Every structure is written in C-alpha cells, then in structure tokens.
Amino acid sequence: MELSPLQIARYEYSPKLPEMLKHDISQIKAVEGKETESVSDQEKIRELFPNTYGMKEVAFAKGENHAEKKHQVVGVILSGGQAPGGHNVITGLYDALKKTDKKNVLLGFKNGPSGLLEDDYIEFTDEYIDAYRNTGGFDIIGSGRTKLETEEQFAVAKEVCARHGITAIVIIGGDDSNTNAAVLAEYMAREKAGVQVIGCPKTIDGDLKNDVIEISFGFDTATKTYSELIGNIERDANSAKKYWHFIKVMGRSASHIALECALETQPNVCLISEEIEKKAMSLNEIAGVIADSVAKRAADGNNFGVVIIPEGLIEFVPEVKKLIAELNDLMAIKATEFGALVEWQDKYSFMKANLSADSFKVFEVLPLDIEKQLLMDRDPHGNVQVSRIETEKLMIALVDKKLKEMKKEGTYNGKFNALNHFFGYEGRCAFPSNFDADYCYSLGYNAFMLVSYGYTGYLSTISNLSAPATEWKAGGIPITKMMNLEQRHGEKKPVIRKALVELDGKPFQYFAAHRDKWAKETCYTFPGAIQYYGPASVCDITTRTLALEQGK
Ligand code: FBP
C-alpha cells in the first residue's frame, strides 16, 4: 500500500499516556474503591448478574505491581460502526501486553463479534501492528454488527476461547456491545471458564457516557471533521450569499454530534431532537423555526444560511414516531399483502386504508421521495432504516412550503435557494485527532492492566479528560454499575442507559442562550482542519461539549 506523507509522520507519533500508566509496568498497582450499585433496578440486576454485580471501582496508581503472573492470550473484537482511534486501542493493548511479557499473545477476531463465533482471527505481530499506529479506520481486523447475546453464542465463544487458551476478551464497542460484554462476562464467570471480559467505550455518536465515562472515543475526531466541513460551507455561504445549506450530521439517535458541531461553528439553526421531543413539536412547527430565521435574515438582505439537522430527528417528532410505529407494525402484519403491491398508487391506497387517520394525515403531506423512503425494506428487526431517510431534503421541502405561505401573508419577501448535505461516513475513519490518538491508546493500555489484575465485566476508563493527558486518570468500572432495565423486543432487559442530550446540561444551555442571535446575524466560526502538529492549544484541545460539561 502507498503511504501518504501524513501517514508516515503519524507512525512516528507517540501517544500520550496518563502519568500513572507511564511507569514501568512493575510499578503500576490497582487500588480498589467503593462497591458499586447499578444506576437503577438494583435488585433485579443483582439477580441477573450474581457473579459480577456490585464489584468495586478500580484506579491505577504508582506502586508495586501485585498482579498474579500468568501467560496471557487476549482476544480483541471491534464491534459496530467505525470510530477514529480504534486502531490505537488495539496498539495500546498490544504494547501493554508485550511490555508485561513478550510471550503474551494478542489475537484479533475479524469482522466484529462474528469473528469470535467463526473462530476467524489473526495473531498480531510487531510488524502488523506498526502499520496501523495512529491511523483511522477499523480495517486492522474489520468490524461488524453481529450481536453477541444468546447462550448458544456464548457457548461457542467459550469453546473457541478454550481452543486457543484465551484468558481474556476485549470488546471495543458502544452501549449495546458493552451491555453484551457484561452478559458474556457473567456467563464466563458462571461457567468458571477462566475468561475475563473487558469493554472499551466507542462510538462517534457520543451517547455512551455517564459520570465515569466522560466521552466515547471517536466523537472528538468525527465532530472536528464535520465542523471543519460545516465551517467551510459557512464561509462559502457568506461569500456567495445565495444558498441556504441544510446539513444532516450522523448520530442515529442522540443529537450530541449536531450540538457539538453547532457549538464549534455557530450556524443559523441547529435542531436538537431531544428538545423537539420534549416540546412535542410537529414537523410544521419545526419548519416554522427554520423559516423564521430565513425570514429574519432576508429582512436584513441575507438570503443565505446554514442549518444543522441531527440524523435521528424524525424518530423524535412525536407524530412521525407514531407514523413509523404504525408502518412497522403494518408492514410486519400485512407483509404478504403489501409485498404484492407494485404500483405506487396501490401502495398509497393501502396506506390510506390501513393507517390511522392521524398518521395518514402526516404521511400524505410528506414529499413523495420521503413517503417512498418510509416504505423501503425494513432492517433485520423489522424497523424502518431511519438513516436512509433524507431528513435534510424533507426539511427543505417543508420550509419552502412555509415560506410560500409567508410570502402570501406578506411576512416574508426573500429568495430561498437550498442545498442539502449529509456528513457521516466522512468522519468515522479520519486520522484520529491527537486527543483520540492519546485517549484510545490509553484505553487499550489500561484495558490490559485490568486484564492482568484479573478483573472481568469492567469497562476501561480514562477520565479527567479536559486536563492535559499527563493528568488523566486510569481505572475501570463494573459495567453493571451503568445498567438499568429497559423494554427491548417486548421484554425488560438489563442495558447500559443511552445518554441523550440533557436539556438542562451546560452544552445545550450555552447553545440555547446564543441561538436567537445566531439565527438572525451571521456569527459563523471556522474551526478549520484538525491539526496534528503545532501548539497544544490548537492540537490537543478536545470538544466544546466536554469543556462546557467540565466547567471550562
Ligand atoms: P455505533 O453506535 O455502532 O458506533 O455506530 C453509530 C453510527 O455511526 C451512527 O451514527 C449511524 O447512524 C450508524 O452508525 C450507521 O451505521 P452503518 O455503518 O451500519 O451504516
């Protein structure tokens, strides 16, 4: 493979570790803190995790290493969507494992959790690992979305582990994958299989966080990448002064990415799904918010602007949520009848006959393309594939309609030329920022410390992240501490609670305090490209979200 100059330079980069992990491994000791409780439903979760509930928090510190010495064979898995820095979690894990004992072995299971079930793996060597240091992507072993959740799968995993003498599995994933890591850890403990399970918090969506996990890895780089692009578009808009740009950004459910990009770039409008749900806003009302900004700016002669839309928006609009739920049920219950319809007119009549009157009213005002997207193939769980719905185009159509009405009423007299964009895959495999390169390497290094001290059912944690890396703290928390019971596929299941944008949190409050000004005036800020070399004040800073959350 040809190497770019940046790739060659990044190979030389030494990720920064927290002070307590920089010592010789013989000088890193584990210090146990308090016993833990799950965030709610304690009794039920204790019952479900009799072997791994209530374990103590762990922190690492300088001191004599008291871990039991044993030959370690560790398996690692990348699970779910790509996130910048995944390679560094693996290089950090590898370095700690080899520094502890050159004879230790790291196996990488290929293409996600299915690699473990199919016993499809590679054994890492120095040469192989070195080609991936500080690079973006998950192509080191590939990723996948197979869920590791049934007893049958766990039994296969146990057999594969026994075949290779595996002592621990490290799962790099989001809330679902780490929930499953906790269930797998409990299974291995119950079966006395001698296999520990450790998780690492990944997802660009930023929705795996709590009082201990300050940020999931990849969020920093992905939002910086999108913010660079949005800033560039803002500058173009302000130069040409003729387009409104509607930009959808990834984030399947929570709006953390949209909010962070708004804090970085100060667009005219940014929609936050969690607020829309709380206020039970209709599509018409949302279009009204954007049209209001368009009209105010047009009155000042500014027929241009930028709107940020979170990917998950429509599922948070109550009337659309109801429509989608009805469609999912309908297309499951009457699958054969609906599947036999070929002409659009017949499909439309089917909807009219079968949807509730309220839902059909919402359906019929949608642009034709969106109606068709809502009726596309379902995902494996029978749900509409929300990420394939072009919400940015939907909003343009609705705003255009609203502005035409306003023109008739005489409340708007401008020009509205809109363009749409979707930024998602552009940011998931970028070269990790210095923050993500350092954070991920530390997470992986620390995961091995947890392994060597015999912990299982823990998530690797690196905290105090808005301080310089040397001041970061390393440790682990039992995954069960983050769990509660939620309704999933008709049953109450123990899961890690997904972190949505908190409307009383500092990042949203800052945005809410400034958005009226941004809606009318041109207040754009241009973050520019991620910088890897130069002053720390430019290269090592993390997100505005984290800084505001930590009072910076
Ligand atoms: P993870 O939660 O698995 O990290 O993935 C998040 C995400 O990037 C979302 O932002 C997006 O909706 C989704 O993955 C896209 O998934 P796919 O890669 O399967 O198209």
XYZ file of C-alpha atoms and ligand atoms in Angstrom:
572
model
C 0.000 0.000 0.000
C 1.293 3.512 -0.882
C 1.746 5.709 2.187
C 0.794 9.393 2.351
C 3.247 11.829 3.975
C 0.858 12.289 6.915
C 0.587 8.535 7.423
C 4.386 8.234 7.537
C 4.560 11.120 10.003
C 1.785 9.688 12.186
C 3.635 6.381 12.535
C 6.251 8.343 14.472
C 3.723 9.921 16.848
C 3.972 8.666 20.457
C 0.535 8.756 22.056
C 0.497 10.410 25.471
C -0.399 8.242 28.464
C -1.749 9.343 31.857
C 1.092 9.741 34.369
C 0.105 6.604 36.338
C 0.369 4.402 33.240
C 3.742 5.792 32.194
C 5.625 3.966 34.951
C 7.301 0.681 34.318
C 4.546 -1.955 34.439
C 6.146 -3.449 37.571
C 5.317 -0.107 39.209
C 1.578 0.107 38.440
C -0.745 -1.017 41.190
C -4.521 -1.366 41.275
C -6.325 0.466 44.047
C -9.889 -0.612 44.759
C -12.566 1.891 45.698
C -16.167 1.536 46.769
C -18.530 -1.309 45.909
C -20.959 -0.260 43.186
C -24.709 -0.409 42.566
C -26.466 -0.234 39.206
C -27.964 3.167 38.302
C -31.449 1.777 38.976
C -33.388 -1.517 39.277
C -30.644 -2.706 41.670
C -32.411 -5.798 42.984
C -33.282 -7.217 39.574
C -29.845 -6.501 38.089
C -28.122 -8.085 41.107
C -30.244 -11.194 40.470
C -29.309 -11.280 36.781
C -25.575 -10.828 37.463
C -24.926 -12.896 40.610
C -21.202 -13.272 39.808
C -20.365 -9.788 38.555
C -22.737 -7.393 40.360
C -21.574 -4.871 42.936
C -17.836 -5.120 42.176
C -15.562 -2.274 43.230
C -14.372 0.678 41.190
C -10.664 0.455 40.362
C -7.995 3.118 39.880
C -4.360 2.643 38.898
C -1.554 4.337 40.794
C 2.206 4.192 41.227
C 3.190 1.249 43.424
C 4.360 -2.317 43.357
C 2.502 -4.373 40.742
C 0.718 -7.111 42.690
C -0.983 -8.826 39.728
C -0.722 -12.596 39.560
C 1.850 -13.502 36.876
C 0.390 -15.700 34.158
C 0.680 -16.280 30.430
C -1.940 -14.104 28.747
C -3.680 -14.844 25.465
C -6.075 -11.988 24.802
C -8.668 -11.780 22.011
C -9.850 -8.394 20.779
C -13.011 -7.506 18.807
C -14.134 -4.281 17.108
C -17.917 -4.051 17.259
C -20.374 -1.781 15.401
C -19.761 1.426 13.450
C -16.254 2.716 12.805
C -14.845 5.435 15.098
C -11.465 7.184 14.747
C -8.915 5.787 17.185
C -9.977 2.126 17.188
C -6.557 1.106 15.877
C -4.872 2.849 18.799
C -6.973 0.944 21.341
C -5.501 -2.209 19.829
C -1.931 -0.855 19.654
C -2.150 0.304 23.301
C -3.461 -3.113 24.350
C -0.710 -4.845 22.373
C 2.072 -2.669 23.811
C 0.986 -3.193 27.433
C 0.605 -6.944 26.862
C 4.053 -7.292 25.273
C 5.731 -4.984 27.806
C 4.379 -7.227 30.554
C 5.721 -10.352 28.878
C 6.991 -10.763 25.319
C 5.446 -14.252 25.230
C 1.915 -12.934 25.776
C -0.300 -13.209 22.691
C -2.903 -10.871 21.168
C -5.444 -12.331 18.731
C -7.719 -10.113 16.648
C -11.091 -11.619 15.748
C -12.091 -10.494 12.273
C -15.125 -8.510 11.129
C -16.739 -7.972 14.510
C -18.198 -10.411 17.028
C -18.912 -12.944 14.261
C -15.115 -13.494 14.046
C -15.165 -14.961 17.552
C -18.096 -17.263 16.725
C -16.468 -18.377 13.479
C -13.009 -18.614 15.025
C -11.680 -16.311 12.317
C -8.672 -14.441 13.670
C -5.144 -13.205 13.159
C -2.292 -13.188 15.641
C -0.769 -9.721 15.912
C 2.943 -9.204 15.394
C 5.064 -6.054 15.783
C 5.188 -5.603 12.031
C 1.434 -5.927 11.588
C 0.621 -3.583 14.495
C 3.142 -0.944 13.417
C 1.349 -0.456 10.094
C -1.776 0.757 11.928
C -0.396 3.059 14.630
C -2.261 6.392 14.863
C -4.296 5.691 11.730
C -8.066 5.974 11.289
C -10.429 3.168 10.376
C -11.168 -0.293 11.686
C -9.522 -2.120 8.792
C -6.847 -3.594 11.070
C -9.268 -6.518 11.649
C -12.609 -5.150 10.388
C -15.825 -4.625 12.347
C -19.379 -5.929 12.244
C -22.802 -5.606 13.836
C -23.454 -9.243 14.858
C -24.824 -9.170 18.388
C -23.186 -11.493 20.872
C -26.153 -12.121 23.139
C -27.511 -15.671 23.260
C -26.435 -18.581 25.490
C -25.756 -20.631 22.328
C -23.351 -17.958 21.045
C -21.683 -17.720 24.460
C -21.159 -21.495 24.485
C -19.450 -21.270 21.061
C -17.322 -18.346 22.319
C -16.298 -20.408 25.356
C -15.239 -23.298 23.116
C -13.207 -21.020 20.830
C -11.509 -19.442 23.871
C -10.654 -22.876 25.280
C -9.214 -23.935 21.893
C -6.708 -21.039 21.942
C -6.140 -20.846 25.697
C -7.687 -17.362 25.707
C -7.576 -15.709 29.130
C -9.486 -12.514 28.245
C -11.609 -10.909 25.552
C -11.563 -7.139 24.994
C -14.678 -5.807 23.248
C -14.417 -2.351 21.700
C -17.988 -1.150 21.190
C -20.927 1.107 22.026
C -23.708 0.771 24.601
C -25.213 -2.406 23.124
C -21.855 -4.160 22.631
C -20.763 -3.306 26.165
C -24.104 -4.470 27.570
C -23.420 -7.766 25.810
C -19.833 -7.727 27.146
C -21.270 -7.627 30.669
C -23.605 -10.562 29.936
C -20.717 -12.526 28.397
C -18.534 -11.767 31.451
C -21.297 -13.072 33.725
C -21.627 -16.222 31.592
C -17.856 -16.895 31.636
C -17.771 -16.344 35.419
C -20.771 -18.639 35.972
C -19.182 -21.343 33.788
C -15.814 -20.866 35.516
C -14.348 -20.685 32.014
C -11.283 -18.704 33.088
C -12.019 -15.997 30.520
C -12.271 -12.353 31.585
C -14.200 -9.793 29.526
C -13.271 -6.097 29.366
C -15.060 -3.370 27.342
C -13.834 -0.112 25.803
C -16.268 2.809 25.147
C -16.548 3.519 21.412
C -18.999 5.476 19.233
C -18.819 8.708 17.290
C -22.425 9.319 18.422
C -21.216 10.257 21.913
C -24.199 8.568 23.570
C -22.172 6.177 25.719
C -21.286 8.453 28.615
C -22.070 8.988 32.271
C -20.377 10.293 35.388
C -17.389 7.989 34.802
C -17.216 7.710 31.004
C -16.685 11.351 30.079
C -16.713 10.772 26.330
C -16.727 7.800 23.981
C -13.773 7.647 21.633
C -14.173 8.854 18.054
C -16.607 11.659 18.977
C -13.761 14.183 19.138
C -12.338 13.435 15.678
C -15.675 12.903 13.930
C -17.147 16.178 15.217
C -13.943 18.047 14.368
C -14.112 16.648 10.826
C -17.774 17.622 10.370
C -17.163 21.028 11.973
C -14.327 21.719 9.553
C -16.665 20.947 6.636
C -19.542 22.961 8.105
C -17.217 25.930 8.735
C -16.044 25.736 5.118
C -19.647 25.715 3.923
C -20.470 28.683 6.160
C -17.612 30.610 4.598
C -18.833 29.690 1.149
C -22.378 30.739 2.066
C -21.096 34.043 3.405
C -19.003 34.586 0.262
C -21.620 33.715 -2.370
C -24.597 34.905 -0.315
C -27.072 32.888 -2.358
C -27.722 29.495 -0.711
C -29.246 28.049 2.414
C -27.350 24.856 3.262
C -29.219 22.103 5.106
C -26.647 19.749 6.632
C -27.577 16.460 8.244
C -24.929 15.001 10.565
C -24.670 11.437 11.830
C -25.911 10.277 15.183
C -28.505 7.547 14.871
C -30.356 8.586 17.995
C -28.842 11.283 20.253
C -28.032 14.815 18.965
C -24.600 15.175 20.627
C -22.834 15.409 17.251
C -25.202 18.106 15.949
C -24.886 20.083 19.190
C -21.083 19.892 19.257
C -20.880 20.987 15.603
C -23.193 23.912 16.407
C -21.004 24.963 19.344
C -17.970 24.817 17.042
C -19.468 26.649 14.048
C -22.390 28.818 15.278
C -24.786 28.085 12.398
C -28.087 29.954 11.963
C -30.165 26.991 13.113
C -29.388 23.657 14.740
C -32.210 21.274 15.576
C -31.852 19.173 18.724
C -34.046 16.058 18.635
C -34.285 15.741 22.419
C -35.753 19.274 22.687
C -38.178 18.626 19.834
C -39.446 15.519 21.596
C -39.745 17.310 24.939
C -41.753 20.134 23.357
C -43.735 17.596 21.266
C -43.141 19.736 18.171
C -44.800 18.852 14.866
C -42.981 18.873 11.507
C -44.849 22.057 10.691
C -43.605 23.762 13.869
C -40.009 22.681 13.202
C -40.233 24.078 9.667
C -41.601 27.262 11.261
C -38.457 27.683 13.413
C -36.212 27.479 10.344
C -38.497 29.664 8.197
C -38.443 32.288 10.937
C -34.642 32.506 10.717
C -34.807 32.599 6.892
C -37.327 35.473 7.037
C -35.409 37.479 9.661
C -32.190 37.189 7.690
C -33.965 38.001 4.416
C -35.288 41.191 6.007
C -31.616 42.211 6.517
C -30.827 41.272 2.908
C -29.169 37.947 3.839
C -30.666 35.247 1.651
C -28.234 32.606 2.842
C -27.644 30.495 5.893
C -26.727 27.167 7.434
C -28.969 24.669 9.240
C -27.695 21.582 11.086
C -30.032 18.598 11.395
C -29.322 15.518 13.541
C -29.651 12.187 11.754
C -32.138 10.754 14.258
C -34.512 13.738 14.140
C -37.663 12.245 12.689
C -37.939 9.497 15.271
C -38.124 12.219 17.942
C -41.009 14.078 16.283
C -44.000 12.551 18.110
C -46.361 12.493 15.105
C -43.716 10.885 12.872
C -42.704 8.447 15.613
C -46.348 7.295 15.770
C -46.496 7.027 11.972
C -43.256 4.974 11.868
C -44.509 2.637 14.629
C -47.758 2.068 12.712
C -45.853 1.476 9.470
C -43.505 -1.026 11.135
C -46.455 -2.983 12.584
C -48.472 -2.794 9.408
C -45.646 -3.965 7.191
C -44.935 -6.863 9.547
C -48.555 -7.963 9.987
C -49.618 -7.494 6.347
C -46.207 -8.228 4.819
C -47.514 -10.537 2.063
C -50.376 -8.264 1.073
C -48.111 -5.196 0.971
C -45.283 -7.093 -0.745
C -47.581 -7.976 -3.651
C -48.218 -4.293 -4.457
C -46.101 -2.971 -7.310
C -47.603 0.370 -8.372
C -47.071 3.410 -6.148
C -50.768 4.327 -6.361
C -51.728 0.916 -4.915
C -49.213 1.261 -2.103
C -50.552 4.732 -1.339
C -54.164 3.447 -1.254
C -53.040 0.605 1.038
C -51.640 3.201 3.455
C -54.819 5.243 3.285
C -56.912 2.178 4.097
C -54.713 0.844 6.911
C -53.065 3.765 8.746
C -54.937 5.641 11.467
C -56.481 8.909 10.247
C -53.905 10.999 12.191
C -50.937 9.089 10.827
C -52.224 9.174 7.292
C -52.561 12.953 7.595
C -48.843 13.148 8.469
C -47.945 10.687 5.701
C -49.843 12.453 2.935
C -48.169 15.834 3.435
C -44.669 14.375 3.117
C -42.823 14.809 -0.182
C -43.158 11.770 -2.455
C -39.479 10.739 -2.073
C -39.807 10.642 1.707
C -43.058 8.644 1.519
C -41.205 6.109 -0.636
C -38.216 6.042 1.742
C -40.562 5.288 4.655
C -41.866 2.238 2.786
C -38.424 0.871 1.880
C -37.174 -2.509 3.142
C -37.054 -2.874 6.925
C -33.873 -3.645 8.886
C -33.411 -7.153 10.354
C -35.543 -6.116 13.392
C -38.444 -5.028 11.154
C -37.819 -1.298 11.714
C -37.633 1.475 9.147
C -33.999 2.332 8.339
C -34.026 5.867 9.675
C -30.517 6.714 8.470
C -31.704 6.223 4.875
C -34.442 8.837 5.163
C -33.313 12.137 3.706
C -34.495 14.376 6.541
C -32.441 17.270 5.190
C -34.461 17.186 1.941
C -37.686 16.807 3.892
C -36.901 19.945 5.890
C -36.050 21.912 2.735
C -39.430 20.959 1.208
C -41.349 21.859 4.371
C -39.539 25.176 4.834
C -40.084 26.041 1.166
C -43.817 25.402 1.592
C -43.940 27.519 4.740
C -42.082 30.407 3.090
C -44.533 30.376 0.191
C -47.381 30.739 2.700
C -45.495 33.556 4.434
C -44.967 35.284 1.107
C -48.720 35.240 0.525
C -49.307 36.681 4.001
C -46.684 39.339 3.309
C -44.415 38.280 6.227
C -41.503 37.207 4.014
C -40.040 38.644 0.904
C -36.748 36.956 0.107
C -35.129 34.297 -2.082
C -34.798 30.719 -0.856
C -32.332 28.516 -2.735
C -31.452 25.494 -0.657
C -28.777 22.794 -0.969
C -28.552 19.611 1.059
C -25.585 17.679 2.508
C -25.099 14.624 4.709
C -21.908 14.280 6.744
C -21.490 10.856 8.297
C -19.066 8.408 6.764
C -16.667 11.325 6.058
C -15.805 11.492 9.762
C -15.820 7.931 11.028
C -12.421 6.835 9.737
C -10.435 10.084 9.791
C -6.891 10.062 11.203
C -7.596 10.319 14.937
C -7.005 13.762 16.427
C -4.206 13.914 18.992
C -6.907 13.675 21.658
C -8.404 10.481 20.215
C -4.965 9.012 19.435
C -3.902 9.557 23.070
C -7.255 8.630 24.632
C -7.610 5.424 22.611
C -4.040 4.276 23.199
C -4.573 4.869 26.936
C -7.905 2.990 26.905
C -6.259 -0.034 25.283
C -3.173 0.069 27.515
C -5.402 0.390 30.560
C -7.653 -2.472 29.359
C -4.634 -4.750 29.590
C -3.890 -3.524 33.128
C -7.449 -4.556 34.069
C -6.881 -7.936 32.408
C -3.584 -8.503 34.205
C -5.191 -7.729 37.568
C -7.862 -10.370 36.901
C -10.884 -8.068 36.527
C -13.881 -9.090 34.443
C -17.117 -7.329 33.468
C -15.319 -3.960 33.624
C -15.124 -1.050 31.232
C -11.705 0.542 30.760
C -11.968 4.176 31.903
C -9.711 7.162 31.353
C -11.027 10.327 32.995
C -10.273 14.000 33.775
C -10.092 14.389 30.009
C -10.294 18.148 29.694
C -6.926 18.389 31.506
C -3.610 17.623 29.733
C -3.101 13.879 29.113
C -0.482 13.544 31.857
C -3.203 14.472 34.386
C -5.705 11.916 33.093
C -6.784 9.181 35.489
C -6.870 5.499 34.585
C -9.062 2.791 36.052
C -12.140 0.661 35.500
C -15.788 0.450 36.444
C -18.033 -2.599 36.599
C -20.355 -2.451 33.583
C -23.293 -3.440 35.791
C -22.904 -0.044 37.517
C -24.172 1.625 34.326
C -27.198 -0.633 33.866
C -30.928 -0.272 34.195
C -33.890 -2.269 32.898
C -35.431 -1.197 29.602
C -38.168 -2.594 27.386
C -36.494 -4.321 24.393
C -38.394 -6.505 21.919
C -41.293 -6.910 24.317
C -39.158 -7.848 27.344
C -37.480 -5.963 30.210
C -33.725 -6.290 29.619
C -30.681 -5.074 31.576
C -28.932 -2.491 29.368
C -26.500 0.405 29.629
C -28.599 3.559 29.602
C -28.140 5.527 26.363
C -27.042 9.102 27.122
C -29.164 11.614 25.200
C -28.530 15.376 25.146
C -29.521 16.779 28.541
C -31.582 19.903 28.095
C -30.508 21.231 31.480
C -26.850 20.404 30.769
C -24.283 23.157 30.168
C -23.616 22.455 26.443
C -27.308 22.740 25.496
C -27.816 25.705 27.841
C -24.933 27.566 26.184
C -26.407 26.853 22.751
C -29.917 27.908 23.852
C -28.561 31.185 25.246
C -26.940 32.113 21.930
C -29.160 30.657 19.224
C -31.511 33.652 18.756
C -28.543 35.841 17.868
C -27.075 33.169 15.555
C -30.489 32.746 13.849
C -30.608 36.391 12.733
C -26.992 37.529 12.471
C -24.005 35.952 10.714
C -21.900 34.683 13.641
C -20.139 31.786 11.935
C -16.892 30.417 13.370
C -14.433 28.438 11.259
C -12.661 25.643 13.129
C -10.533 24.581 10.126
C -8.903 21.185 9.669
C -7.712 19.002 12.537
C -4.133 19.981 13.398
C -1.711 17.245 14.366
C 1.480 19.293 14.758
C 1.873 22.658 16.451
C 0.947 24.303 19.755
C -1.038 22.165 22.230
C -3.617 24.973 22.438
C -4.501 24.173 18.821
C -3.662 20.476 18.521
C -4.667 18.877 21.799
C -7.929 20.611 22.676
C -10.985 18.436 22.911
C -14.647 19.175 22.314
C -16.622 22.233 23.402
C -19.172 19.804 24.852
C -16.625 18.262 27.221
C -15.117 21.637 28.103
C -18.546 23.077 28.990
C -19.557 19.938 30.894
C -16.362 20.201 32.933
C -16.834 23.906 33.579
C -14.010 25.070 31.293
P -22.129 2.823 16.524
O -23.134 3.265 17.543
O -22.119 1.365 16.283
O -20.783 3.349 16.879
O -22.480 3.475 15.109
C -23.023 4.740 15.009
C -23.239 5.173 13.579
O -22.080 5.742 13.038
C -24.426 6.136 13.530
O -24.012 7.450 13.693
C -25.035 5.803 12.189
O -26.422 6.008 12.229
C -24.759 4.352 12.031
O -23.604 4.081 12.758
C -24.571 3.938 10.587
O -24.403 2.564 10.549
P -23.816 1.742 9.329
O -22.336 1.820 9.436
O -24.273 0.352 9.609
O -24.307 2.355 8.065
